[in-house]
mmCIF file of C-alpha atoms in Angstrom:
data_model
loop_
_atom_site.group_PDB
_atom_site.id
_atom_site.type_symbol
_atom_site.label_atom_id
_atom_site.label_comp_id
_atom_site.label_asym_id
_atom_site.label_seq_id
_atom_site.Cartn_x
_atom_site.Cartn_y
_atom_site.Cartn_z
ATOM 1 C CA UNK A 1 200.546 174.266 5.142
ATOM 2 C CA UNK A 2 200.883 173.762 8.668
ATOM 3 C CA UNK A 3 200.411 169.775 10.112
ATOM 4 C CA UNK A 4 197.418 169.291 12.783
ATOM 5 C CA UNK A 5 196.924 166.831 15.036
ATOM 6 C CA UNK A 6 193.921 165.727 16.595
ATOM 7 C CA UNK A 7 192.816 163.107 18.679
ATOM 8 C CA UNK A 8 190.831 160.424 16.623
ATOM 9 C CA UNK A 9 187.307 160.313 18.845
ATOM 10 C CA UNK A 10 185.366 162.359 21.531
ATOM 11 C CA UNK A 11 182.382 161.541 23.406
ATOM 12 C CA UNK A 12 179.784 164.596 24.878
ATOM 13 C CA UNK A 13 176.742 164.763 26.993
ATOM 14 C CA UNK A 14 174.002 166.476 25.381
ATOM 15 C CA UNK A 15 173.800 169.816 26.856
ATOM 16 C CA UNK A 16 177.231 169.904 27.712
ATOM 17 C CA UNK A 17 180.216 172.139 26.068
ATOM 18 C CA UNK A 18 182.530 169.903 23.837
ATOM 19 C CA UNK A 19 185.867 170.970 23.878
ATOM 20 C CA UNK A 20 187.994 170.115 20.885
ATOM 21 C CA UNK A 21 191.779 170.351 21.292
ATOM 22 C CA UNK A 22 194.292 170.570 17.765
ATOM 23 C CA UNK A 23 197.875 170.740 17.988
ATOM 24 C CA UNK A 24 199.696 172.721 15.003
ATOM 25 C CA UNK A 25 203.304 173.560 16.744
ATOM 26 C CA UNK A 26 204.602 174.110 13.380
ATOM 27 C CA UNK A 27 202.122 176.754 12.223
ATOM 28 C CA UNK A 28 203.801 179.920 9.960
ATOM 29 C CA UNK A 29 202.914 183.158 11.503
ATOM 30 C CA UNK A 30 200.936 183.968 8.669
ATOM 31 C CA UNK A 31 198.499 180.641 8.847
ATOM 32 C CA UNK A 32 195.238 180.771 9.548
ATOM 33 C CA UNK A 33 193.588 178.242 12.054
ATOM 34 C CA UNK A 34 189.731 177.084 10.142
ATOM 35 C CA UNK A 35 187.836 174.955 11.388
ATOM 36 C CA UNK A 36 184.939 172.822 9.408
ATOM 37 C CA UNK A 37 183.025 169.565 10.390
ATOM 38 C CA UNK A 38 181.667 167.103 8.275
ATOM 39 C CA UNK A 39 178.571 165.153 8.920
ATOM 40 C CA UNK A 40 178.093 162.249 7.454
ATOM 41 C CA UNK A 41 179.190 162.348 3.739
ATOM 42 C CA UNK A 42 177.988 165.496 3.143
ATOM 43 C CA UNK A 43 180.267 168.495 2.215
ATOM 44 C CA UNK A 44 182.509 170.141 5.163
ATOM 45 C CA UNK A 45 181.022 172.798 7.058
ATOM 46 C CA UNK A 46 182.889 175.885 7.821
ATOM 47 C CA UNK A 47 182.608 176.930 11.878
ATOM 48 C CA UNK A 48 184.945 179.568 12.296
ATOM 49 C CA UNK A 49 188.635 180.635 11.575
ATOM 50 C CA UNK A 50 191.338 182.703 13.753
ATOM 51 C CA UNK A 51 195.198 184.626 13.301
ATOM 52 C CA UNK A 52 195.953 184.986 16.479
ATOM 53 C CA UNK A 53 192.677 186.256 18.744
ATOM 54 C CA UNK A 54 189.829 184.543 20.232
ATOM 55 C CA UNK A 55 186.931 184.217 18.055
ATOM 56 C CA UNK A 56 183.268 183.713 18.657
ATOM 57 C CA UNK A 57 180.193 182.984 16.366
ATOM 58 C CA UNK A 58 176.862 181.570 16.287
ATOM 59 C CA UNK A 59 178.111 178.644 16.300
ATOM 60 C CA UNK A 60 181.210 177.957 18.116
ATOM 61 C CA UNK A 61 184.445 179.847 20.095
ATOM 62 C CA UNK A 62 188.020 179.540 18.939
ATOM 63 C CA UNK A 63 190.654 179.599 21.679
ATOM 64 C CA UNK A 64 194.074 180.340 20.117
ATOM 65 C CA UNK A 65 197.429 179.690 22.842
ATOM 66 C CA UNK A 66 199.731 182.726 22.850
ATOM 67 C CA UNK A 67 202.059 180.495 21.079
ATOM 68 C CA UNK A 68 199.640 179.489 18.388
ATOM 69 C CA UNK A 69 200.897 176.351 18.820
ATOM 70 C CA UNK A 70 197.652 174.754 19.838
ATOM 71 C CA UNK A 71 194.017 175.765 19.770
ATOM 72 C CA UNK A 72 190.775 174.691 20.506
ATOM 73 C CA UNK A 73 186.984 174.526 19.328
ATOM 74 C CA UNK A 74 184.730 175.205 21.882
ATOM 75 C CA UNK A 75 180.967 174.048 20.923
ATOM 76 C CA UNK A 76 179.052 175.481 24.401
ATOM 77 C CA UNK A 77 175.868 173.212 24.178
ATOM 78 C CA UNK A 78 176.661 170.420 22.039
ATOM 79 C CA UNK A 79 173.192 168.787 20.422
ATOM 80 C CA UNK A 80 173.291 165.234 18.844
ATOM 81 C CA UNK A 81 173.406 167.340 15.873
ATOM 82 C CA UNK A 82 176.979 168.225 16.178
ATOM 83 C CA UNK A 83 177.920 164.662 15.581
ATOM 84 C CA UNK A 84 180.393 164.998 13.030
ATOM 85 C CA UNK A 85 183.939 164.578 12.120
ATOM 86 C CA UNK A 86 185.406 167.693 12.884
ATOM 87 C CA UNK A 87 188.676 168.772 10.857
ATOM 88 C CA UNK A 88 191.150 171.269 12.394
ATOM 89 C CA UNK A 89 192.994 173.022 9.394
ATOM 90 C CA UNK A 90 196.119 175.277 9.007
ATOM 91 C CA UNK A 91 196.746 177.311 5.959
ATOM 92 C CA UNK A 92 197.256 180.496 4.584
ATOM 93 C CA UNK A 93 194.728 182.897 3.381
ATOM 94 C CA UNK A 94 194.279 183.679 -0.280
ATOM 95 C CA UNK A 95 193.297 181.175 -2.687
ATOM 96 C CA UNK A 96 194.909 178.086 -0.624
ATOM 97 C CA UNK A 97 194.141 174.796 -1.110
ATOM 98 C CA UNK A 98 193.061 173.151 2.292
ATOM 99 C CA UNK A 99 194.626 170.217 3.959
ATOM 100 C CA UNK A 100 192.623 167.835 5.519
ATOM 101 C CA UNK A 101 194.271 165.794 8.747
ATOM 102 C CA UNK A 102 192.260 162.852 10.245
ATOM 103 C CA UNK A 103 189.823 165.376 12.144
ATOM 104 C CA UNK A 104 188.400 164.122 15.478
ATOM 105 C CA UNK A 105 185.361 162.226 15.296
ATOM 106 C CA UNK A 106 182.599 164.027 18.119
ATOM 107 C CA UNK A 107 179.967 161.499 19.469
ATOM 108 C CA UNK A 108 177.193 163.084 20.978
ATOM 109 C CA UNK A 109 175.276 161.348 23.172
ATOM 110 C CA UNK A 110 171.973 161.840 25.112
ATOM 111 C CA UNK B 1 171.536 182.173 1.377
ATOM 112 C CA UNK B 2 172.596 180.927 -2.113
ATOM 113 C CA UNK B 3 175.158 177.835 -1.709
ATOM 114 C CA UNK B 4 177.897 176.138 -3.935
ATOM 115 C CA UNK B 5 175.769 173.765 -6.829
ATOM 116 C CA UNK B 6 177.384 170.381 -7.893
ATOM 117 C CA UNK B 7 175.948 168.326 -10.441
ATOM 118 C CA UNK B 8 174.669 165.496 -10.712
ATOM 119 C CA UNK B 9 174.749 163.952 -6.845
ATOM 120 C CA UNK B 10 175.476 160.570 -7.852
ATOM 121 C CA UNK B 11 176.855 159.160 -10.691
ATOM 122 C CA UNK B 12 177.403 155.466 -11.848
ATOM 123 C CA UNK B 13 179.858 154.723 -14.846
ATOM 124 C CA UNK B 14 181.927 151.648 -16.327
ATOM 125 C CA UNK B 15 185.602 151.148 -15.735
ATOM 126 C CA UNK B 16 187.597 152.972 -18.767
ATOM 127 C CA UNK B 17 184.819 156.039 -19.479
ATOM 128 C CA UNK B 18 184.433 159.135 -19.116
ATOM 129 C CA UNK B 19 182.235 160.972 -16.686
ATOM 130 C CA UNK B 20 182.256 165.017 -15.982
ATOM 131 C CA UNK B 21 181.444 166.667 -12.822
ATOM 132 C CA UNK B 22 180.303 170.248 -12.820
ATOM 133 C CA UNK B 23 180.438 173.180 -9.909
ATOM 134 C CA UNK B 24 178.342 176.739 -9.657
ATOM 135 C CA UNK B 25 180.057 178.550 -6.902
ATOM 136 C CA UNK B 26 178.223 180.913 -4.996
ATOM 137 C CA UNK B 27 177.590 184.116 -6.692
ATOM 138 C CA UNK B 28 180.225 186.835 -6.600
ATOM 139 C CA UNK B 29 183.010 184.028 -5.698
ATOM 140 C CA UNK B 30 186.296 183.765 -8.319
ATOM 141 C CA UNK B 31 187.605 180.706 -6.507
ATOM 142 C CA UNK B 32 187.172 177.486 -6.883
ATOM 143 C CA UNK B 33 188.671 174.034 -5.248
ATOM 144 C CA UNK B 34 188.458 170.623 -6.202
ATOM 145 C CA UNK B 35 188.346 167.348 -3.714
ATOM 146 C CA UNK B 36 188.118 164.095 -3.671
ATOM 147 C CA UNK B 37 187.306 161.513 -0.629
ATOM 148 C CA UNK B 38 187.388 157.670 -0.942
ATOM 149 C CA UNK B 39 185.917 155.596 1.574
ATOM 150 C CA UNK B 40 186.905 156.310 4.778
ATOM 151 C CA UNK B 41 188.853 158.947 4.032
ATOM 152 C CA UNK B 42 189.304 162.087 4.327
ATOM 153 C CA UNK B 43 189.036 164.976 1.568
ATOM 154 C CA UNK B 44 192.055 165.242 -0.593
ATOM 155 C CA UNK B 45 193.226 168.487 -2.713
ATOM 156 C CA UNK B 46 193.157 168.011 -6.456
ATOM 157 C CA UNK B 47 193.016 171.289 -8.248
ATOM 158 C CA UNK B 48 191.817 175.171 -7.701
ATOM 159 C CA UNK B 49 191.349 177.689 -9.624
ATOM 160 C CA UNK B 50 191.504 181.810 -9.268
ATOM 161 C CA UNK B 51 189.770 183.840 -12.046
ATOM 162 C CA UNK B 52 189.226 180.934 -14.605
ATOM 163 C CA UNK B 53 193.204 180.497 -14.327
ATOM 164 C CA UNK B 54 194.545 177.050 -12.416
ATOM 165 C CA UNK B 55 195.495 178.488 -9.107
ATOM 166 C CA UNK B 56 197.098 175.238 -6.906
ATOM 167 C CA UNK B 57 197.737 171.292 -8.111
ATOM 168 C CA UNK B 58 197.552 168.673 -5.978
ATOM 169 C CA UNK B 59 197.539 164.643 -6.264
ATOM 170 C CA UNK B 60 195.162 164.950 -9.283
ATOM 171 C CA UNK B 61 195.586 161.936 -11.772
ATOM 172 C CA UNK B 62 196.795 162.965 -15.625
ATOM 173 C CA UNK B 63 193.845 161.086 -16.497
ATOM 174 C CA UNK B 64 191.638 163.971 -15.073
ATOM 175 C CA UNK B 65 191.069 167.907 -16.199
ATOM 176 C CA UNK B 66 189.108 170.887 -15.338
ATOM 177 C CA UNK B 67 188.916 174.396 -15.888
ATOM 178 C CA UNK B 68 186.840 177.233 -14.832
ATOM 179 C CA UNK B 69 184.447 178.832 -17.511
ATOM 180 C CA UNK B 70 183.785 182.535 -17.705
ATOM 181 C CA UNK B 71 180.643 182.324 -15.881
ATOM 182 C CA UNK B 72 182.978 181.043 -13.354
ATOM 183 C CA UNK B 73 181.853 177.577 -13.014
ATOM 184 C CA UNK B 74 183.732 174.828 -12.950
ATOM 185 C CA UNK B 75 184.179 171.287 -14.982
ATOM 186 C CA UNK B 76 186.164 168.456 -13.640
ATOM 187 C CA UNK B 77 186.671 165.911 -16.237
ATOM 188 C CA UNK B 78 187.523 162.014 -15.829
ATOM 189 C CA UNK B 79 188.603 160.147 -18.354
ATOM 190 C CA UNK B 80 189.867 156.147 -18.516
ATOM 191 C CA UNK B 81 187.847 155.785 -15.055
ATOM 192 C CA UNK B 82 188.967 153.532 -12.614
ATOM 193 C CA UNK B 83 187.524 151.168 -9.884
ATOM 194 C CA UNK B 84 189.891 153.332 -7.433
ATOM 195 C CA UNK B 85 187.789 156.477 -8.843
ATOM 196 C CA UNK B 86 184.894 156.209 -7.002
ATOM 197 C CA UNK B 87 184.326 158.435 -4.334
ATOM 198 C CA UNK B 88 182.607 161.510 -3.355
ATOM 199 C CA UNK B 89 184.076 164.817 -5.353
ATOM 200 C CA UNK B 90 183.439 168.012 -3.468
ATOM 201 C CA UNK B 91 183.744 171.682 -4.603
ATOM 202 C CA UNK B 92 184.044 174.322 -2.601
ATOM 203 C CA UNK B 93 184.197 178.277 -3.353
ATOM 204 C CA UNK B 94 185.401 181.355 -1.905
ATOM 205 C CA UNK B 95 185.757 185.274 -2.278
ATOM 206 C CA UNK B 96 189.414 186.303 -2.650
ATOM 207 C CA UNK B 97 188.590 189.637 -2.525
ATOM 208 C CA UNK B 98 187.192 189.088 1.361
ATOM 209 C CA UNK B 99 190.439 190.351 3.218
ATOM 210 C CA UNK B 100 191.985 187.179 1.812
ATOM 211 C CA UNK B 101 190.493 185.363 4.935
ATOM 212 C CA UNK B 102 189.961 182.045 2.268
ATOM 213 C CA UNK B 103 186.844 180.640 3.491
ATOM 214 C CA UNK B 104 185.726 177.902 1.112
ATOM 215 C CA UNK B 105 182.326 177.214 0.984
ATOM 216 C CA UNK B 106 181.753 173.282 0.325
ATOM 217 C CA UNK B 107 179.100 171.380 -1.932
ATOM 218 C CA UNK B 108 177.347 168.907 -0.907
ATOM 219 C CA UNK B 109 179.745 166.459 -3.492
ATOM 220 C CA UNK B 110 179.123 164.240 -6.370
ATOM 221 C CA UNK B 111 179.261 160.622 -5.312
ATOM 222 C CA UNK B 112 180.472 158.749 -8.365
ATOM 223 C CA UNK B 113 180.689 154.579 -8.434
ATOM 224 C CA UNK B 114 182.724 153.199 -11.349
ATOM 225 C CA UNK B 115 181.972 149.561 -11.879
#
């Protein structure tokens, strides 16, 4: 599975987009980029996933670099809510165990 | 929507017995993944499994089992418990059959003290 780094913490204005960045320059061509959040204990979330295209959802926008050596989650109007620990993960599809980095912790603030 | 089950949410035992956590995927799913996260940490990979068959092993203790049932759910049994045991156990679920796109589908965990 493909390493991730993330920067530890990230503060937001309510109302603002929060822009999560995740480096995985040693991704496999055939990795998957998920993204999940955790709040507070409770089980991780699942936000969206990409190959190798944008993505959108309900709930956030994937931007994947050409090189798909970096990407990044794009929450458009972050709510106090979205305060979370949010994990940036690389792995193949298929029944694949996940691998769980030190995510970035998102502080939203009013 | 229906979402993954784990029983019970909290669980207190003694150092040295045995405690057994138990996971009801989400219907239709074949998968399921076992983690555990100690304080401050973050979620570690101990065991999956694909159509009641151990899929993937990870840093899961000789002390522990599981297996998936025909009903698909899934048992994770502790045995000789530890102090360094307790943390929250999470199952998750997924669909392989969904374009192998591997989207688990997390529970809200079993938080389990050993004293």
């Amino acid at each position: 599975d493909a390493k991730t780094t993330q920067p530890p913490s990230m503060d937001c204005a309510e109302g603002r987009a929060a822009n999560l960045p995740c480096n995985h320059s040693t991704i496999s061509g055939n990795e998957y980029v998920y993204w999940y959040r955790q709040i507070h204990s409770q089980g991780p979330q699942y936000i969206i996933h990409g190959l190798k295209n944008n993505e959108t959802n309900e709930m956030a926008s994937l931007i994947i670099t050409e090189d798909r050596k970096s990407s990044t989650l794009i929450l458009p109007h972050a709510t106090l809510r979205d305060t979370a620990v949010y994990y940036c993960i690389g792995a193949l599809g298929g029944f694949n165990k996940f691998y769980f980095g030190s995510g970035t912790k998102l502080n939203v603030k009013p | 929507a229906a979402g993954v089950i784990q029983s019970p949410r909290h669980l207190i035992k003694e150092k040295r017995e045995t405690a057994t956590l138990k996971c009801y995927p989400i219907p239709r799913h074949d998968t399921v993944y076992w983690y555990q996260q100690g304080p401050g940490q973050d979620p570690q990979f101990l065991i999956s499994f694909y159509e009641k068959m151990q899929s993937d092993k990870g840093s899961i203790p000789d002390r522990f089992s599981a297996q998936q049932f025909s009903d698909y759910h899934s048992e994770l049994n502790m045995s000789s418990l530890e102090l360094g045991d307790s943390a929250l156990y999470f199952c998750a679920s997924s669909w392989l059959a969904v374009l192998a796109k591997n989207i688990q589908y997390f529970g809200a965990g079993t938080r389990l003290s050993v004293l």
